[in-house]
CSV table of C-alpha atoms in Angstrom, one decimal:
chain,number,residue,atom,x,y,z
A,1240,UNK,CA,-26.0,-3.4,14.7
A,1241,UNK,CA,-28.5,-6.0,14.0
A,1242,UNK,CA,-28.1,-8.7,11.2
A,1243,UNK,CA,-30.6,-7.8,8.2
A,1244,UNK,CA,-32.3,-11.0,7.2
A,1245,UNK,CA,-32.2,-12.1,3.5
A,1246,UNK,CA,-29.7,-12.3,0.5
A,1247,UNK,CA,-27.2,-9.1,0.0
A,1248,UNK,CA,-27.0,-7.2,-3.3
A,1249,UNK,CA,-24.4,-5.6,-5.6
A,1250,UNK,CA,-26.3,-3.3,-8.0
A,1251,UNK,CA,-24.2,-3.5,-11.0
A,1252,UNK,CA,-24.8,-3.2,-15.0
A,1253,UNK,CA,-22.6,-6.2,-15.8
A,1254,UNK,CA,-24.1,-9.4,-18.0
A,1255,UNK,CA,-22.1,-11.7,-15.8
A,1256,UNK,CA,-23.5,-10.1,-12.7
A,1257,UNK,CA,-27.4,-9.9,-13.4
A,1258,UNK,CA,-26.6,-13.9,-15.0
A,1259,UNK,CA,-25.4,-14.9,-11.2
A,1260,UNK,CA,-28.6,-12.7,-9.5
A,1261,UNK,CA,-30.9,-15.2,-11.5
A,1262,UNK,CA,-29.3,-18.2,-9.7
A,1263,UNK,CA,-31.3,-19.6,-7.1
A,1264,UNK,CA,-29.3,-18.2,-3.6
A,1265,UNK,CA,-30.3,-19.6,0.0
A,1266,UNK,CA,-28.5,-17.4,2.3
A,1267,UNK,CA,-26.2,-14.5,2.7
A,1268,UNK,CA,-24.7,-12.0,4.8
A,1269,UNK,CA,-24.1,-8.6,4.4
A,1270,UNK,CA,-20.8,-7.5,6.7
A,1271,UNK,CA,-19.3,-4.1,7.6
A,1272,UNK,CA,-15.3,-4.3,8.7
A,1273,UNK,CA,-13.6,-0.7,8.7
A,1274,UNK,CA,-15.9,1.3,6.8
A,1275,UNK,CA,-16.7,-1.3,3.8
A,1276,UNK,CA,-19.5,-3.0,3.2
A,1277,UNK,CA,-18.9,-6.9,1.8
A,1278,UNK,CA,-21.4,-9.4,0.8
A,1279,UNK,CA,-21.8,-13.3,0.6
A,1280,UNK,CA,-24.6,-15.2,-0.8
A,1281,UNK,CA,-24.6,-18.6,-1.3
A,1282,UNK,CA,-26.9,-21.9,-2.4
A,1283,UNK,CA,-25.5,-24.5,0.1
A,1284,UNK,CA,-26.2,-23.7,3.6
A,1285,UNK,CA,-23.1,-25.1,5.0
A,1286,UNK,CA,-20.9,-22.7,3.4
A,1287,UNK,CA,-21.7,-19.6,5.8
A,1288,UNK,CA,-20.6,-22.0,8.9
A,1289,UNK,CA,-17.1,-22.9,7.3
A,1290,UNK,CA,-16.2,-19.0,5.8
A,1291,UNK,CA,-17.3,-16.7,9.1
A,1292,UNK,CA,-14.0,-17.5,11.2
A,1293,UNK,CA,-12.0,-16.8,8.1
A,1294,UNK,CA,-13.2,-13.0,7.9
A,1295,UNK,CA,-11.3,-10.1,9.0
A,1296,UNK,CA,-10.9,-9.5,12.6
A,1297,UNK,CA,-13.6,-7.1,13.9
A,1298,UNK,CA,-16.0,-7.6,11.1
A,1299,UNK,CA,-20.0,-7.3,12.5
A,1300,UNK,CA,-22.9,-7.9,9.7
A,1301,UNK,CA,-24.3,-4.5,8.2
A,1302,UNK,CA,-27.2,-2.7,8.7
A,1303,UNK,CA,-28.4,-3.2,5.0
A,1304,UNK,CA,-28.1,-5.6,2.2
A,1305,UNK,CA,-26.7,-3.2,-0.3
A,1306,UNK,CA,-23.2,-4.6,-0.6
A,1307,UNK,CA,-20.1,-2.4,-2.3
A,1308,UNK,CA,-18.9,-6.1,-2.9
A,1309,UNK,CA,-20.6,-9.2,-3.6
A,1310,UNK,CA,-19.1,-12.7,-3.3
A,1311,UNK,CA,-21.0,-15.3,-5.0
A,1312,UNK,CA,-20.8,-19.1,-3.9
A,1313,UNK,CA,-22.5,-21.6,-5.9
A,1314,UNK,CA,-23.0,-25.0,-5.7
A,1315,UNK,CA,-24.2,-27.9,-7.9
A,1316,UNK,CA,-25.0,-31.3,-7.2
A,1317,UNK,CA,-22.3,-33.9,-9.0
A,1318,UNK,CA,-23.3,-35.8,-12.1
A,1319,UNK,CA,-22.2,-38.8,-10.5
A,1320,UNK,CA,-24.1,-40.3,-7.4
A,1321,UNK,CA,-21.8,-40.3,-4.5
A,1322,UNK,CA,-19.2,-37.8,-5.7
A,1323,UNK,CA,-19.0,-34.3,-3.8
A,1324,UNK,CA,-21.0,-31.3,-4.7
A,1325,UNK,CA,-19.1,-28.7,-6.6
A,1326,UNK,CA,-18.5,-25.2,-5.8
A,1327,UNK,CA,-17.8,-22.3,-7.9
A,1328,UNK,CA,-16.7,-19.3,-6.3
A,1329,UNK,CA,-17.1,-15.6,-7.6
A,1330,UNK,CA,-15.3,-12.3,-6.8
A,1331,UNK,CA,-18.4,-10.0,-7.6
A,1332,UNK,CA,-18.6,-11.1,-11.4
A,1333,UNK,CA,-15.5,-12.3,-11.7
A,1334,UNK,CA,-14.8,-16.4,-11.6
A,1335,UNK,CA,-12.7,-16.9,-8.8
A,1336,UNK,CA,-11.9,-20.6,-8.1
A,1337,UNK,CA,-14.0,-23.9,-8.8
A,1338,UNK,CA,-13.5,-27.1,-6.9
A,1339,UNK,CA,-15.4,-29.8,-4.3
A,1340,UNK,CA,-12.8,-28.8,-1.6
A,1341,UNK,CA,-15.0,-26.5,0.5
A,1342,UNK,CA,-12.3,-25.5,3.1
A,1343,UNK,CA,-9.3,-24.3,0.6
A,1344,UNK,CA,-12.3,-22.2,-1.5
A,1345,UNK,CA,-13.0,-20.0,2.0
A,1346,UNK,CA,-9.6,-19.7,2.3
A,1347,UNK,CA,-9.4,-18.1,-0.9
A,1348,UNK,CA,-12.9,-15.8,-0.5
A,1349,UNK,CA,-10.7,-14.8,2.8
A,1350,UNK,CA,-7.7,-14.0,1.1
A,1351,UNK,CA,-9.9,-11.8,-1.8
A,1352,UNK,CA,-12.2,-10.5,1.1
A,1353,UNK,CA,-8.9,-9.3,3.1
A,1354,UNK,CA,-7.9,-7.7,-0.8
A,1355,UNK,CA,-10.9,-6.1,-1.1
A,1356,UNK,CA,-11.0,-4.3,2.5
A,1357,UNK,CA,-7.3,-3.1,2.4
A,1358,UNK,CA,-8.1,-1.4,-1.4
A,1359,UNK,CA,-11.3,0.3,-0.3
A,1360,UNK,CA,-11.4,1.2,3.2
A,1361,UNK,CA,-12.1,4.7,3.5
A,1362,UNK,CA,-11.0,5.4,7.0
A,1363,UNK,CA,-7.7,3.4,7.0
A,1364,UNK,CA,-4.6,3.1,5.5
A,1365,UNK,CA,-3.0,-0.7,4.5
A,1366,UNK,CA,0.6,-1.3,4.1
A,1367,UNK,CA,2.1,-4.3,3.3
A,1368,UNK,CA,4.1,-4.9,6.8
A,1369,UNK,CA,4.6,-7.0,9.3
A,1370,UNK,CA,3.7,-4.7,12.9
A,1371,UNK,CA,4.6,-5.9,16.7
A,1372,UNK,CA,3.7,-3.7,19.9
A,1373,UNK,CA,6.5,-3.2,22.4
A,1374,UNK,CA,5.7,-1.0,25.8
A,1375,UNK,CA,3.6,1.2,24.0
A,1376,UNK,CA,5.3,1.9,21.0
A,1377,UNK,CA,4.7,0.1,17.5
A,1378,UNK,CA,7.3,-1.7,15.4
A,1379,UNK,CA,6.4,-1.5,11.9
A,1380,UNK,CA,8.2,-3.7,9.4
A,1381,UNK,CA,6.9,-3.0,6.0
A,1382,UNK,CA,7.8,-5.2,2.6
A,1383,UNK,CA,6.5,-7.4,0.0
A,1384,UNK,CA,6.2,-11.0,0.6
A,1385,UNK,CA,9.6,-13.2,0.9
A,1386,UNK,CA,11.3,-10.5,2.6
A,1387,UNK,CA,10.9,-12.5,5.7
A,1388,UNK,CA,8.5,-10.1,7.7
A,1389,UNK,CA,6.3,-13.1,9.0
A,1390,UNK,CA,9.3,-14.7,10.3
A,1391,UNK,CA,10.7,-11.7,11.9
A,1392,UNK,CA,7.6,-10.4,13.4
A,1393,UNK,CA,7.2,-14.3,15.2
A,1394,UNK,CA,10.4,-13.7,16.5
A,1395,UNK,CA,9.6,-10.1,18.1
A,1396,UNK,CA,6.4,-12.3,19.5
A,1397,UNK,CA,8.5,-14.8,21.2
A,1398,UNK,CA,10.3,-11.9,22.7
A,1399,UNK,CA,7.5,-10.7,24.4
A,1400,UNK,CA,5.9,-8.2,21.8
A,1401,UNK,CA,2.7,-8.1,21.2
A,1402,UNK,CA,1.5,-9.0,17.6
A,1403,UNK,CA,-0.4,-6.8,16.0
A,1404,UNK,CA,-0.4,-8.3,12.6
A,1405,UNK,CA,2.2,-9.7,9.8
A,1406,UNK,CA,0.3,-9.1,6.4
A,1407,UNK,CA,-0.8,-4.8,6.8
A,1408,UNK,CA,-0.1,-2.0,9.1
A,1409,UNK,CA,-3.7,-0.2,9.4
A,1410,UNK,CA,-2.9,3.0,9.9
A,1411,UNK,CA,-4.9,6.3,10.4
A,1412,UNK,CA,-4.0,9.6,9.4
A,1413,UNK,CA,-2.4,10.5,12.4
A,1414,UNK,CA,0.0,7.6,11.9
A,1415,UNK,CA,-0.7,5.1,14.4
A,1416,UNK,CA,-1.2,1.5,14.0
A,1417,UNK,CA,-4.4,-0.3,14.4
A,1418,UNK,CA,-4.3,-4.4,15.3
A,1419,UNK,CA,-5.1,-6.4,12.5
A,1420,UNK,CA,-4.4,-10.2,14.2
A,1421,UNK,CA,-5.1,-12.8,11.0
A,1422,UNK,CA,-3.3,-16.3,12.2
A,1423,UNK,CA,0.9,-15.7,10.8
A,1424,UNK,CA,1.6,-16.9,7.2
A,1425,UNK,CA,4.9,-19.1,6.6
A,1426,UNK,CA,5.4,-20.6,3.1
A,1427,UNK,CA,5.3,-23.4,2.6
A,1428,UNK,CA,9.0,-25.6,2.7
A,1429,UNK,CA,7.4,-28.6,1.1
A,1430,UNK,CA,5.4,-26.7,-1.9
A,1431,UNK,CA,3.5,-24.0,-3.1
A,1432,UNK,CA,1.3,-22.3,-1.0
A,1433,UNK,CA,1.4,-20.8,2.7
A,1434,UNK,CA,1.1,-22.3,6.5
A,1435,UNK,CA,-1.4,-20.2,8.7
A,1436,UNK,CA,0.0,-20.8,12.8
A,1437,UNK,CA,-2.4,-19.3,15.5
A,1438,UNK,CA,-0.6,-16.8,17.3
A,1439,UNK,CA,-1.3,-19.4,20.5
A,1440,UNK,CA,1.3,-21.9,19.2
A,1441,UNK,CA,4.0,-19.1,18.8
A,1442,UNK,CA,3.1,-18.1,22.6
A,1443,UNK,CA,2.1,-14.8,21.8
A,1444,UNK,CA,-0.6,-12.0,22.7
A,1445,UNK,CA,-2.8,-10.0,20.4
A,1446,UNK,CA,-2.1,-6.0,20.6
A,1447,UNK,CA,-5.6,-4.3,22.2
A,1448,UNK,CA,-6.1,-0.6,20.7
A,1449,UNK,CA,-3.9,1.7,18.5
A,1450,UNK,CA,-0.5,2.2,19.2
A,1451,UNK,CA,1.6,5.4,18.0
A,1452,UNK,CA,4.4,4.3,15.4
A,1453,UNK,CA,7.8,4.2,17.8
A,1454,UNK,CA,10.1,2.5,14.6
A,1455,UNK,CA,9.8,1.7,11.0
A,1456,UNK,CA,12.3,-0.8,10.0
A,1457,UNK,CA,12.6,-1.6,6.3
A,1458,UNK,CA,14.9,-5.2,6.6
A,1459,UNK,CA,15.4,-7.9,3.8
A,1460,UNK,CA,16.7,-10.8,4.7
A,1461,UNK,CA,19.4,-12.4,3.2
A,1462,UNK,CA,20.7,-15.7,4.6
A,1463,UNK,CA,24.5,-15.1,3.7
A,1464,UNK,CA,24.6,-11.6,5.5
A,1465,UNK,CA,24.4,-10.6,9.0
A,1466,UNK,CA,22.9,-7.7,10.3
A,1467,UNK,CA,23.3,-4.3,8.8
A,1468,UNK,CA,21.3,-1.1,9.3
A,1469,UNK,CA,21.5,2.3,8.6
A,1470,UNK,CA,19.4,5.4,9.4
A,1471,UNK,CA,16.4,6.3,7.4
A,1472,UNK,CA,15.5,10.3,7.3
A,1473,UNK,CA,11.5,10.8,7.7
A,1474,UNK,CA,11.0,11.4,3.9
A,1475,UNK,CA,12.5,8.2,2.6
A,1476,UNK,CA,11.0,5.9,5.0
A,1477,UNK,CA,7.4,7.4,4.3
A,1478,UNK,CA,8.7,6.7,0.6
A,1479,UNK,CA,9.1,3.2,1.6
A,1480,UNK,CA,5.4,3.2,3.3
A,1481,UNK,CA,4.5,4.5,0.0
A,1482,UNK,CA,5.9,1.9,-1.8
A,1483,UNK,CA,4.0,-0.8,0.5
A,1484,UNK,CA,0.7,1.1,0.5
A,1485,UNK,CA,-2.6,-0.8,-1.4
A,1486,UNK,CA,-4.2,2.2,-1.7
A,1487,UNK,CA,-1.3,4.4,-3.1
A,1488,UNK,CA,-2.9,5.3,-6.7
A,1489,UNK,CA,-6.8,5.5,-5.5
A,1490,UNK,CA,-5.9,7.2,-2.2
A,1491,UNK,CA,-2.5,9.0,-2.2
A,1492,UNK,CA,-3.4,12.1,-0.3
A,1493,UNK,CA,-4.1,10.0,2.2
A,1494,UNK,CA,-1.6,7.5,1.8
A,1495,UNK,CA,0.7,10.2,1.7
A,1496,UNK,CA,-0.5,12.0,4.6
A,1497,UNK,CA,-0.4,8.4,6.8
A,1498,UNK,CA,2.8,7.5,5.8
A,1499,UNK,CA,4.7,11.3,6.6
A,1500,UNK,CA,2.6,11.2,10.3
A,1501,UNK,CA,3.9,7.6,10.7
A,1502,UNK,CA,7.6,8.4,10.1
A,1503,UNK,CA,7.6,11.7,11.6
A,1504,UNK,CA,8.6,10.5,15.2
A,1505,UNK,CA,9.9,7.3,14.6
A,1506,UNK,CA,13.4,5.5,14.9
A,1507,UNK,CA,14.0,4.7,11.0
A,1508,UNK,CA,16.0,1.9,9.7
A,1509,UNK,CA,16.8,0.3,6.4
A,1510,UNK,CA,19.1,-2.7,5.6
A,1511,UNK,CA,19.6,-6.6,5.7
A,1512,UNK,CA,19.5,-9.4,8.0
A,1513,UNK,CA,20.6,-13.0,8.6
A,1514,UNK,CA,19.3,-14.6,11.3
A,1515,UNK,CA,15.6,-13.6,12.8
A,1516,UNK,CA,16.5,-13.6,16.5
A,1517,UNK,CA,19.0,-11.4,16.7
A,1518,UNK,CA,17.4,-8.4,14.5
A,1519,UNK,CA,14.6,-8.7,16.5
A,1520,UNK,CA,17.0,-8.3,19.6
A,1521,UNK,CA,18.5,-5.6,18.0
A,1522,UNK,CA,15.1,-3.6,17.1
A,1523,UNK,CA,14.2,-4.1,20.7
A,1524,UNK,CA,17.0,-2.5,22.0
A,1525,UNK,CA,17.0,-0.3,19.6
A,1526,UNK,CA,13.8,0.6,20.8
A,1527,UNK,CA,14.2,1.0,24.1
A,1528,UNK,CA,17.3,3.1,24.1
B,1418,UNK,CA,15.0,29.1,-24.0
B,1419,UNK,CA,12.4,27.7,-22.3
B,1420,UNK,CA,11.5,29.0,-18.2
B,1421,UNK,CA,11.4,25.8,-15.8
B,1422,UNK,CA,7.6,25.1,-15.4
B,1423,UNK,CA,6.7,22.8,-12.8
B,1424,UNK,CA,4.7,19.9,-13.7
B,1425,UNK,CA,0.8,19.7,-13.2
B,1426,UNK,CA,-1.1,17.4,-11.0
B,1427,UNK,CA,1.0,17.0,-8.2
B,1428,UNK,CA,0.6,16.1,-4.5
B,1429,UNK,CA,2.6,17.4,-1.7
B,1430,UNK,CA,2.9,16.4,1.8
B,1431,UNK,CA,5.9,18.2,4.4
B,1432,UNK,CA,7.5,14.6,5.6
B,1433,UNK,CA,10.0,15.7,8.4
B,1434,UNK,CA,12.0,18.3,6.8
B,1435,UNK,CA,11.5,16.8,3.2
B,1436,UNK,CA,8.6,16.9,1.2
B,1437,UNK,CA,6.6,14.0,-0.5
B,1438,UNK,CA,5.6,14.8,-3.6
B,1439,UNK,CA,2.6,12.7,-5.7
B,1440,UNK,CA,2.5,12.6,-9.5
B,1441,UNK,CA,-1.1,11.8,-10.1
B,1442,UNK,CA,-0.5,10.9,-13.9
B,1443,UNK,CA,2.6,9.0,-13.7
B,1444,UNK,CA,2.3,7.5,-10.0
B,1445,UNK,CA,5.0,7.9,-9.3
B,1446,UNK,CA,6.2,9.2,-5.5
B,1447,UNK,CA,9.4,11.5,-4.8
B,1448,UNK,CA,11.5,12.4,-2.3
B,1449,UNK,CA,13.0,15.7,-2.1
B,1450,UNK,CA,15.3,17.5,-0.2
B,1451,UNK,CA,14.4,21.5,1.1
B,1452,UNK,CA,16.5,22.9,-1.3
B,1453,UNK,CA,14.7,20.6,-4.0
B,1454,UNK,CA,11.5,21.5,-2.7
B,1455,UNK,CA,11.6,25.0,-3.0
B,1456,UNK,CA,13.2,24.6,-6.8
B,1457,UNK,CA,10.0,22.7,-7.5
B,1458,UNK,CA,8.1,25.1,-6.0
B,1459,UNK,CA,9.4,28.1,-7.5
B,1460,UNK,CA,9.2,26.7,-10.9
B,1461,UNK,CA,6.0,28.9,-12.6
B,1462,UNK,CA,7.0,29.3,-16.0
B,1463,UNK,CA,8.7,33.0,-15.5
B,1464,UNK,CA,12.1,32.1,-13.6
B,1465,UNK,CA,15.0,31.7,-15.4
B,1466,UNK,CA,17.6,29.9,-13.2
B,1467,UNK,CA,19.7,32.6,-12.6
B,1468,UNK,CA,16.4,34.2,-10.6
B,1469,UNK,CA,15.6,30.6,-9.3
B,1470,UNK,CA,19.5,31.1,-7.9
B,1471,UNK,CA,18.1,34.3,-6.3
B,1472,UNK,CA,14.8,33.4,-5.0
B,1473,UNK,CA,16.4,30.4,-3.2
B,1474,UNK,CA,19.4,31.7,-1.5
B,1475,UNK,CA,17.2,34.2,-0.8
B,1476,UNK,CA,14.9,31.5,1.1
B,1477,UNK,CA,17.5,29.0,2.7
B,1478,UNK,CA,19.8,33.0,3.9
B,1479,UNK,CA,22.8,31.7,2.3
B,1480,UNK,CA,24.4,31.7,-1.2
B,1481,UNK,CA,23.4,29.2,-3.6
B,1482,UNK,CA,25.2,28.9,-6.6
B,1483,UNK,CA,23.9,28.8,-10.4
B,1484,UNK,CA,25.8,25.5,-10.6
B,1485,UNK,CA,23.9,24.0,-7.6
B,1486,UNK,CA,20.3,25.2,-9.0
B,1487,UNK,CA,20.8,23.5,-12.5
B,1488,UNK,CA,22.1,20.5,-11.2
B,1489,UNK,CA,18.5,20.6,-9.1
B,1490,UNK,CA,16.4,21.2,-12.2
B,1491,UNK,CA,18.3,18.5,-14.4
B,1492,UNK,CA,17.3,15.8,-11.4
B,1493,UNK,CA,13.5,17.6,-11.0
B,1494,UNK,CA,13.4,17.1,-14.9
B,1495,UNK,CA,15.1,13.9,-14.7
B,1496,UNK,CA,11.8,12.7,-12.6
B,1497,UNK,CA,9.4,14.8,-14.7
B,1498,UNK,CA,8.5,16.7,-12.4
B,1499,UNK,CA,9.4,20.2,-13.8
B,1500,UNK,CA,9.6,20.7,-17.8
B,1501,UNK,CA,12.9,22.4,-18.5
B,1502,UNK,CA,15.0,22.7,-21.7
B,1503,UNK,CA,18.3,23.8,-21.0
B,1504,UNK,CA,20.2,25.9,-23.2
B,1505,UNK,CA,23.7,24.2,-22.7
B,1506,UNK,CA,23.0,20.1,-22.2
B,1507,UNK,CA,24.4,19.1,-19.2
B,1508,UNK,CA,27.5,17.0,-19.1
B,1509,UNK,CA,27.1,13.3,-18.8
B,1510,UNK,CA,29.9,10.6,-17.8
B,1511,UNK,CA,33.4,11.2,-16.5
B,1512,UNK,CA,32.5,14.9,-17.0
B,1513,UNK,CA,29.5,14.8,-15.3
B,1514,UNK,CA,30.6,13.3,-11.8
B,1515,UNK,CA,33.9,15.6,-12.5
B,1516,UNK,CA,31.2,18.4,-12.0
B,1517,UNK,CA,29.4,16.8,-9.4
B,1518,UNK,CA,32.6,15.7,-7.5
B,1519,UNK,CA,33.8,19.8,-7.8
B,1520,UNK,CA,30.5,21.1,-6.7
B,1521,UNK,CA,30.8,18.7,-3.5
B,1522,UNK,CA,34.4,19.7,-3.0
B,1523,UNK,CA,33.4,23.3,-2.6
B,1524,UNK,CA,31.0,22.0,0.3
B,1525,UNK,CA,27.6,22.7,-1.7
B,1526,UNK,CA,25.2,20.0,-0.3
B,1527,UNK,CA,23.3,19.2,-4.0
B,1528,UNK,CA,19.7,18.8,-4.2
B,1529,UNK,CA,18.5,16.0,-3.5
B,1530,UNK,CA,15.4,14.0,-5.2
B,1531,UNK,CA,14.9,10.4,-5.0
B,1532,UNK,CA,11.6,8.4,-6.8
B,1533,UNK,CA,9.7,5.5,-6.5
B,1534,UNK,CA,6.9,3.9,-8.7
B,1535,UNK,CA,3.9,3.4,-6.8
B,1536,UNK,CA,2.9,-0.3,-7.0
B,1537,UNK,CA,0.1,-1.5,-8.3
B,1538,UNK,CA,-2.1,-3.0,-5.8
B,1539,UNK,CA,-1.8,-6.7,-7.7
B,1540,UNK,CA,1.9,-5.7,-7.0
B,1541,UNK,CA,1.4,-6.2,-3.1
B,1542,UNK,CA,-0.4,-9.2,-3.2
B,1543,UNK,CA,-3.7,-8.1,-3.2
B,1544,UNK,CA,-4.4,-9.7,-6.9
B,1545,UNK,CA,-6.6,-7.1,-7.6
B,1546,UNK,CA,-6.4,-6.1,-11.4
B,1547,UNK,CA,-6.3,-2.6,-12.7
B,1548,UNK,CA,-9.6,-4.0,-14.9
B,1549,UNK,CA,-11.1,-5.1,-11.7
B,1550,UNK,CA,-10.5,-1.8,-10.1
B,1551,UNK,CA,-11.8,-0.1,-13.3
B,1552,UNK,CA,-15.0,-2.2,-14.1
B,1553,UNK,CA,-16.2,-1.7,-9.9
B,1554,UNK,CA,-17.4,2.1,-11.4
B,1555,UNK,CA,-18.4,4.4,-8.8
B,1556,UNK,CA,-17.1,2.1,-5.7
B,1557,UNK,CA,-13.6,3.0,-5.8
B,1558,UNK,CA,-13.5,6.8,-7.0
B,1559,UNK,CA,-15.4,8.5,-9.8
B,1560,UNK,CA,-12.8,8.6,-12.0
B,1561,UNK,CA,-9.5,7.0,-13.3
B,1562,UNK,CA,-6.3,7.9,-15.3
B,1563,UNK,CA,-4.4,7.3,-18.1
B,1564,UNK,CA,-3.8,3.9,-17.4
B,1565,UNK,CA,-7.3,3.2,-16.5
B,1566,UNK,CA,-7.2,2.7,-12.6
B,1567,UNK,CA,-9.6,4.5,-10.7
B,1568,UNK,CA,-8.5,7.5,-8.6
B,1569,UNK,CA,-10.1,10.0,-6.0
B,1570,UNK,CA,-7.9,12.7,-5.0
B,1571,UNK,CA,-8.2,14.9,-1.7
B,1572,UNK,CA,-10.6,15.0,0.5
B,1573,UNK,CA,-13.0,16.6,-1.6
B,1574,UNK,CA,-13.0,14.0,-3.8
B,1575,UNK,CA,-11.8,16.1,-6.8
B,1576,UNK,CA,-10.8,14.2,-10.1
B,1577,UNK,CA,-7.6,14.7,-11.7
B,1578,UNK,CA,-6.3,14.1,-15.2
B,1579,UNK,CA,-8.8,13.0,-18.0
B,1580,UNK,CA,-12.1,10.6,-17.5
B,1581,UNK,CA,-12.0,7.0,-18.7
């Protein structure tokens, strides 16, 4: 669909809201990526440039500038000559971050923007999970962060699976898996925060197209332990989707109906492991068997 | 002696066998087991257990004890999913896993209901607040719940418990 040219707009009662539309915006663009419509406007015109290859893969600008979302990104000039410009960024009227540091600002719009989609898209279902493709069958691995899904799922990618994504599982109602490739999260070992690695440097592929659901395997990871799994039955592992699921108190017919379609045919497993490499052996063969 | 009722605004979805079962006000998600299931599902308001007893073994073709069934609506009304008020309190402690542990000796498999609490979406690293979700109005469902998040139920979009 063609680009609409000018700024995007959230129509919205709020004081904070109609106190940003009064600010002086130079650019914007309004973006469609699985069913929901996001907007950015901004005053500096090198801020588009640095946030479009931080938005959600598959995203194409909307046919309108009506927004259901509205980031705001303003900028001032510093007091002092010489010093940077700073930037205030805002999650429709809410302040989000402030700083002069352009590049760790988009990576926090991205992170709100990937927040935003996974609690409003109508057409999909987001669970917190990692999710690798192997011969035609999908490995979902859902959990919260620190569980150790990123780590797992960049093992099944060195294996030869193909990576589908390791923050959701986008699932449809028929319960299969859509990709969702956002460069793999690692914290940090030297701080706060999280490393992003290209799928490239791990030697992997990107998944193309949906895949049906061939396992669900619900594994913590606990240094001390080695591997140890037992069988999930349909019911409790779609419990455990549940559990994982952004959308499970706005949407939970359909959160519900996902995670029972994704667990009906499934191999379902629940327990701990140690070391990444050999659970993600193990799932394989699992698999395959 | 009041008749097990089931509780209102509840979602159910057939999971393999089991059933998924929604509470809309609580949010929380259960598990349960056929024999569970069908307790649930019997539970108008006009059963007494001893006809629950009936209607189920009647269901599953094979003989389900009184025992079994109240053991079934204790856990249902354990998760608040049925409202029952027994007339005899059921054991707790020692006593109650010397019940339990007699009930599985005669080879009764127990119903079975296990529960989750559905996380908030700031829970799973989204960071979006329940106040965020409630001040975007009409963009994430027309209405919300108790605790103020917004909620759109079923396809048709139907509302369920009372508006903000």
């Amino acid at each position: 669909m063609a680009q609409v040219a000018g700024i995007p707009f959230y129509p919205s009662d709020s004081r904070c809201m109609r106190r940003l539309d009064e600010l002086p915006w130079k650019e914007g663009l309004a973006f469609t990526v699985w069913g929901v419509r996001l907007g950015l406007r901004t005053m500096d015109p090198t801020v588009l440039p640095a946030v479009l290859p931080l938005l959600p893969p598959g995203w194409h600008p909307a046919g309108t500038l009506r927004v259901q979302w509205l980031y705001s990104w303003a900028s001032r000039k510093a007091r002092r000559r010489g010093n940077p410009a700073i930037h205030t960024l805002y999650s429709g009227p809410y302040h989000m971050n402030q700083g002069s540091n352009v590049e760790r600002l988009s990576l926090t719009l991205a992170a709100d923007v990937q927040a935003q989609l996974a609690l409003r898209s109508p057409w999909r279902v987001f669970v917190h999970a990692g999710v690798v493709g192997w011969r035609g069958k999908a490995i979902v691995l859902p959990g919260r962060s620190g569980v150790g899904k990123s780590t797992l799922t960049a093992a099944l990618v060195r294996l030869g699976a193909s990576f589908f994504s390791d923050e959701f599982a986008v699932l449809d109602h028929k319960g299969r898996v859509y990709p969702y490739p956002l460069p793999l999260r690692f914290p940090r070992k030297d701080g706060p925060g999280s490393l992003r690695v290209p799928l490239e440097e791990l030697g992997g592929r990107s998944a193309q197209g949906p895949l049906p659901v061939g396992m669900v395997a619900v594994l913590r990871f606990l240094p001390s332990t080695g591997l140890r799994v037992h069988a999930l039955s349909p019911g409790r592992a779609a419990l455990e989707l549940v559990a994982q699921a952004v959308q499970a108190r706005i949407r939970p017919f359909a959160v519900l109906r996902a995670a029972a379609s994704t667990s009906a045919e499934a191999v379902l497993l629940k327990g701990h492991r140690g070391e990444a490499e050999e659970a993600a052996r193990f799932l394989l063969e699992k698999l395959d068997s | 002696m009041m008749k097990p009722e089931a509780r209102k605004n509840l979602l159910f979805q057939e999971a393999g066998g089991e059933t998924l079962v929604y509470d809309l006000e609580r949010h929380r998600a259960h598990c349960l087991d056929r024999l569970a299931a069908l307790l649930l599902k019997a539970c108008d308001g006009s059963r007494d257990p001893g006809e629950l007893a009936a209607l189920v073994s009647r269901e599953l073709e094979q003989d389900i004890p009184l025992e079994v069934v109240e053991v079934g609506l204790e856990r249902l009304a354990r998760a608040r999913l049925v409202s029952w008020d027994p007339e005899k309190q059921p054991p707790e402690g020692l006593e109650r896993r010397k019940a339990l542990s007699r009930l599985a000796l005669a080879g009764l498999a127990l119903p079975s209901v296990l529960t989750l609490a559905s996380p908030l979406s700031a829970q799973i690293g989204t960071r979006i607040t329940p106040g965020q979700c409630k001040k975007a109005g009409g963009n994430l469902g027309r209405c919300c719940t108790n605790n103020k998040l917004c909620i759109l139920v079923g396809s048709n979009g139907a509302c369920s418990g009372p508006p903000c």
